[in-house]
Amino acid sequence: SEGLFSLIPARLKFLKSESSEVSAIRESIEKVALAYPQVGFQLQSDHRVLLTLRPQSEHDRVKSLLAENEDYPVRKIEIKKENGLSLKLYWVQGLSLANSRKIIQIVNNRVLRDKTLQQAILLPFRQTLLPGKYPAILALLNANPSEMDVNVHPTKSEIRFLESRKIFSLFDEAIST
């Protein structure tokens, strides 16, 4: 990794330890793998295989990456609305975590980390989870591109919904059922 930024020293100072960088890469691959469970992935570092994912069903991919192959029940919820709005939610029931890293947001097959979407996902849980605890959830949202602005963030990791109340009510309906 040192040679990668040798000609751009300003970028070199932002690199973390090698293990932190590999961990961040693994996390990114796992998120993309959740968006595309029919695709196999393999991560290698220093000639060691760190992650191997064979093509599998959505449910099995969620079980292996979000539930970490533990015996937590995985609840699947699907809702379809008018104008192309649909939600497929995989919720690992009984698992609560100290951080929000396992709240995976995928909109139109794009992995995001959107604050508004995160709030919409978490709002229905505010009464059931202890403060500082987060659920393990994969939210696969499909929305009409004309209903959102994807040019909000330079890395395209955030979006703005023209009618965010629709998104909030969609998640509320999904998790309340």
Short mmCIF file of C-alpha atoms in Angstrom, two decimals:
data_model
loop_
_atom_site.label_atom_id
_atom_site.label_comp_id
_atom_site.label_asym_id
_atom_site.label_seq_id
_atom_site.Cartn_x
_atom_site.Cartn_y
_atom_site.Cartn_z
CA SER A 1 0.00 0.00 0.00
CA GLU A 2 2.94 2.39 0.41
CA GLY A 3 3.75 2.39 -3.32
CA LEU A 4 0.16 3.09 -4.25
CA PHE A 5 0.28 6.68 -2.99
CA SER A 6 4.01 7.38 -3.32
CA LEU A 7 3.46 10.02 -6.00
CA ILE A 8 0.58 11.60 -4.06
CA PRO A 9 1.97 12.04 -0.53
CA ALA A 10 -1.08 13.98 0.70
CA ARG A 11 -3.15 10.78 0.35
CA LEU A 12 -0.56 8.64 2.16
CA LYS A 13 -1.18 10.38 5.47
CA PHE A 14 -4.83 9.28 5.39
CA LEU A 15 -3.99 5.58 5.24
CA LYS A 16 -4.54 3.70 8.48
CA SER A 17 -2.73 0.55 9.59
CA GLU A 18 -2.70 -2.29 7.10
CA SER A 19 -5.10 -4.35 9.22
CA SER A 20 -7.54 -1.41 9.42
CA GLU A 21 -7.42 -0.91 5.66
CA VAL A 22 -7.96 -4.64 5.01
CA SER A 23 -10.86 -4.63 7.47
CA ALA A 24 -12.47 -1.66 5.68
CA ILE A 25 -12.04 -3.39 2.32
CA ARG A 26 -13.60 -6.59 3.70
CA GLU A 27 -16.57 -4.61 5.04
CA SER A 28 -17.06 -2.96 1.63
CA ILE A 29 -16.91 -6.31 -0.17
CA GLU A 30 -19.43 -7.82 2.26
CA LYS A 31 -21.87 -4.98 1.57
CA VAL A 32 -21.56 -5.38 -2.19
CA ALA A 33 -21.91 -9.15 -1.71
CA LEU A 34 -25.23 -8.54 0.05
CA ALA A 35 -26.39 -6.50 -2.96
CA TYR A 36 -25.34 -9.27 -5.37
CA PRO A 37 -25.73 -12.66 -3.61
CA GLN A 38 -25.73 -14.50 -6.95
CA VAL A 39 -22.06 -13.46 -7.41
CA GLY A 40 -19.10 -15.12 -5.70
CA PHE A 41 -16.39 -13.05 -4.00
CA GLN A 42 -12.93 -13.75 -2.67
CA LEU A 43 -10.63 -11.44 -0.71
CA GLN A 44 -6.92 -12.16 -0.41
CA SER A 45 -4.25 -10.26 1.48
CA ASP A 46 -0.60 -11.24 1.73
CA HIS A 47 -1.37 -14.50 -0.13
CA ARG A 48 -3.97 -15.46 2.51
CA VAL A 49 -7.63 -15.93 1.69
CA LEU A 50 -9.59 -13.78 4.12
CA LEU A 51 -13.06 -14.16 2.67
CA THR A 52 -14.68 -16.59 0.27
CA LEU A 53 -18.32 -16.24 -0.67
CA ARG A 54 -19.84 -18.58 -3.20
CA PRO A 55 -22.96 -17.56 -5.13
CA GLN A 56 -25.96 -18.16 -2.91
CA SER A 57 -29.52 -17.11 -2.16
CA GLU A 58 -30.26 -13.74 -0.57
CA HIS A 59 -31.40 -15.43 2.63
CA ASP A 60 -28.23 -17.55 2.90
CA ARG A 61 -26.00 -14.54 2.19
CA VAL A 62 -27.77 -12.56 4.94
CA LYS A 63 -27.45 -15.51 7.32
CA SER A 64 -23.72 -15.81 6.66
CA LEU A 65 -22.81 -12.11 6.75
CA LEU A 66 -25.32 -10.41 9.04
CA ALA A 67 -26.23 -13.25 11.40
CA GLU A 68 -22.65 -14.61 11.18
CA ASN A 69 -24.07 -18.14 10.76
CA GLU A 70 -25.53 -18.04 14.28
CA ASP A 71 -29.01 -19.42 14.95
CA TYR A 72 -30.77 -16.07 14.99
CA PRO A 73 -34.02 -16.12 13.04
CA VAL A 74 -33.90 -14.00 9.90
CA ARG A 75 -37.21 -12.36 9.10
CA LYS A 76 -37.89 -11.36 5.51
CA ILE A 77 -40.42 -8.61 4.87
CA GLU A 78 -41.47 -7.44 1.40
CA ILE A 79 -43.61 -4.43 0.56
CA LYS A 80 -44.46 -3.07 -2.88
CA LYS A 81 -46.03 0.34 -3.35
CA GLU A 82 -47.12 2.40 -6.31
CA ASN A 83 -44.68 4.22 -8.60
CA GLY A 84 -42.01 1.52 -8.41
CA LEU A 85 -41.33 1.86 -4.66
CA SER A 86 -40.55 -1.48 -3.06
CA LEU A 87 -38.70 -2.71 0.00
CA LYS A 88 -37.22 -6.06 0.82
CA LEU A 89 -36.01 -6.16 4.40
CA TYR A 90 -34.00 -8.88 6.09
CA TRP A 91 -33.98 -8.43 9.86
CA VAL A 92 -31.81 -10.64 12.08
CA GLN A 93 -34.14 -10.93 15.07
CA GLY A 94 -32.67 -11.11 18.55
CA LEU A 95 -29.31 -9.67 17.52
CA SER A 96 -28.50 -6.22 18.86
CA LEU A 97 -25.11 -4.65 18.33
CA ALA A 98 -23.08 -1.82 19.87
CA ASN A 99 -22.64 -0.12 16.48
CA SER A 100 -24.64 0.42 13.30
CA ARG A 101 -22.23 -1.34 10.91
CA LYS A 102 -24.72 -4.12 10.22
CA ILE A 103 -27.44 -1.80 9.03
CA ILE A 104 -26.89 -2.24 5.32
CA GLN A 105 -28.67 0.12 2.93
CA ILE A 106 -28.96 -0.76 -0.73
CA VAL A 107 -31.00 1.46 -3.03
CA ASN A 108 -31.46 0.37 -6.65
CA ASN A 109 -28.52 -2.05 -6.19
CA ARG A 110 -26.23 0.73 -4.93
CA VAL A 111 -24.71 0.39 -1.45
CA LEU A 112 -25.25 3.58 0.53
CA ARG A 113 -24.65 5.06 3.96
CA ASP A 114 -27.45 7.61 4.01
CA LYS A 115 -28.41 9.40 7.24
CA THR A 116 -32.07 9.87 6.35
CA LEU A 117 -32.42 6.24 5.35
CA GLN A 118 -30.67 5.20 8.56
CA GLN A 119 -33.17 7.24 10.59
CA ALA A 120 -36.08 5.67 8.69
CA ILE A 121 -34.73 2.21 9.49
CA LEU A 122 -34.05 2.93 13.16
CA LEU A 123 -37.23 4.86 14.02
CA PRO A 124 -39.47 1.77 14.39
CA PHE A 125 -36.87 0.21 16.73
CA ARG A 126 -36.58 3.10 19.18
CA GLN A 127 -38.98 1.44 21.67
CA THR A 128 -37.59 -2.09 21.38
CA LEU A 129 -33.82 -1.64 21.48
CA LEU A 130 -31.80 -0.42 24.43
CA PRO A 131 -30.09 2.96 23.97
CA GLY A 132 -26.80 2.53 22.10
CA LYS A 133 -27.90 -0.76 20.53
CA TYR A 134 -28.57 -1.34 16.84
CA PRO A 135 -30.30 -4.08 14.82
CA ALA A 136 -28.72 -6.15 12.05
CA ILE A 137 -30.73 -5.34 8.93
CA LEU A 138 -30.36 -5.51 5.18
CA ALA A 139 -32.68 -3.01 3.50
CA LEU A 140 -33.02 -3.48 -0.26
CA LEU A 141 -35.00 -0.50 -1.49
CA ASN A 142 -36.07 0.06 -5.07
CA ALA A 143 -37.33 3.49 -5.96
CA ASN A 144 -38.08 5.37 -9.13
CA PRO A 145 -34.94 7.41 -9.96
CA SER A 146 -37.12 10.46 -10.57
CA GLU A 147 -38.13 10.32 -6.87
CA MET A 148 -34.58 10.90 -5.62
CA ASP A 149 -31.48 12.99 -6.09
CA VAL A 150 -28.31 10.90 -6.24
CA ASN A 151 -25.99 13.90 -6.70
CA VAL A 152 -26.01 14.96 -3.06
CA HIS A 153 -22.59 13.60 -2.08
CA PRO A 154 -19.33 13.51 -4.10
CA THR A 155 -18.89 9.76 -3.51
CA LYS A 156 -22.59 9.08 -4.32
CA SER A 157 -22.92 7.41 -0.91
CA GLU A 158 -25.92 9.54 0.06
CA ILE A 159 -29.16 10.32 -1.69
CA ARG A 160 -32.05 12.68 -1.10
CA PHE A 161 -35.59 11.43 -1.47
CA LEU A 162 -37.98 14.03 -2.82
CA GLU A 163 -40.65 12.71 -0.44
CA SER A 164 -38.79 11.23 2.52
CA ARG A 165 -42.04 10.75 4.48
CA LYS A 166 -42.91 7.93 2.03
CA ILE A 167 -39.67 6.21 2.95
CA PHE A 168 -40.25 6.64 6.69
CA SER A 169 -43.78 5.23 6.45
CA LEU A 170 -42.55 2.34 4.29
CA PHE A 171 -40.01 1.25 6.94
CA ASP A 172 -42.52 1.80 9.73
CA GLU A 173 -45.03 -0.42 7.94
CA ALA A 174 -42.42 -3.09 7.23
CA ILE A 175 -41.04 -3.37 10.74
CA SER A 176 -44.44 -3.04 12.43
CA THR A 177 -45.86 -6.02 10.53
#
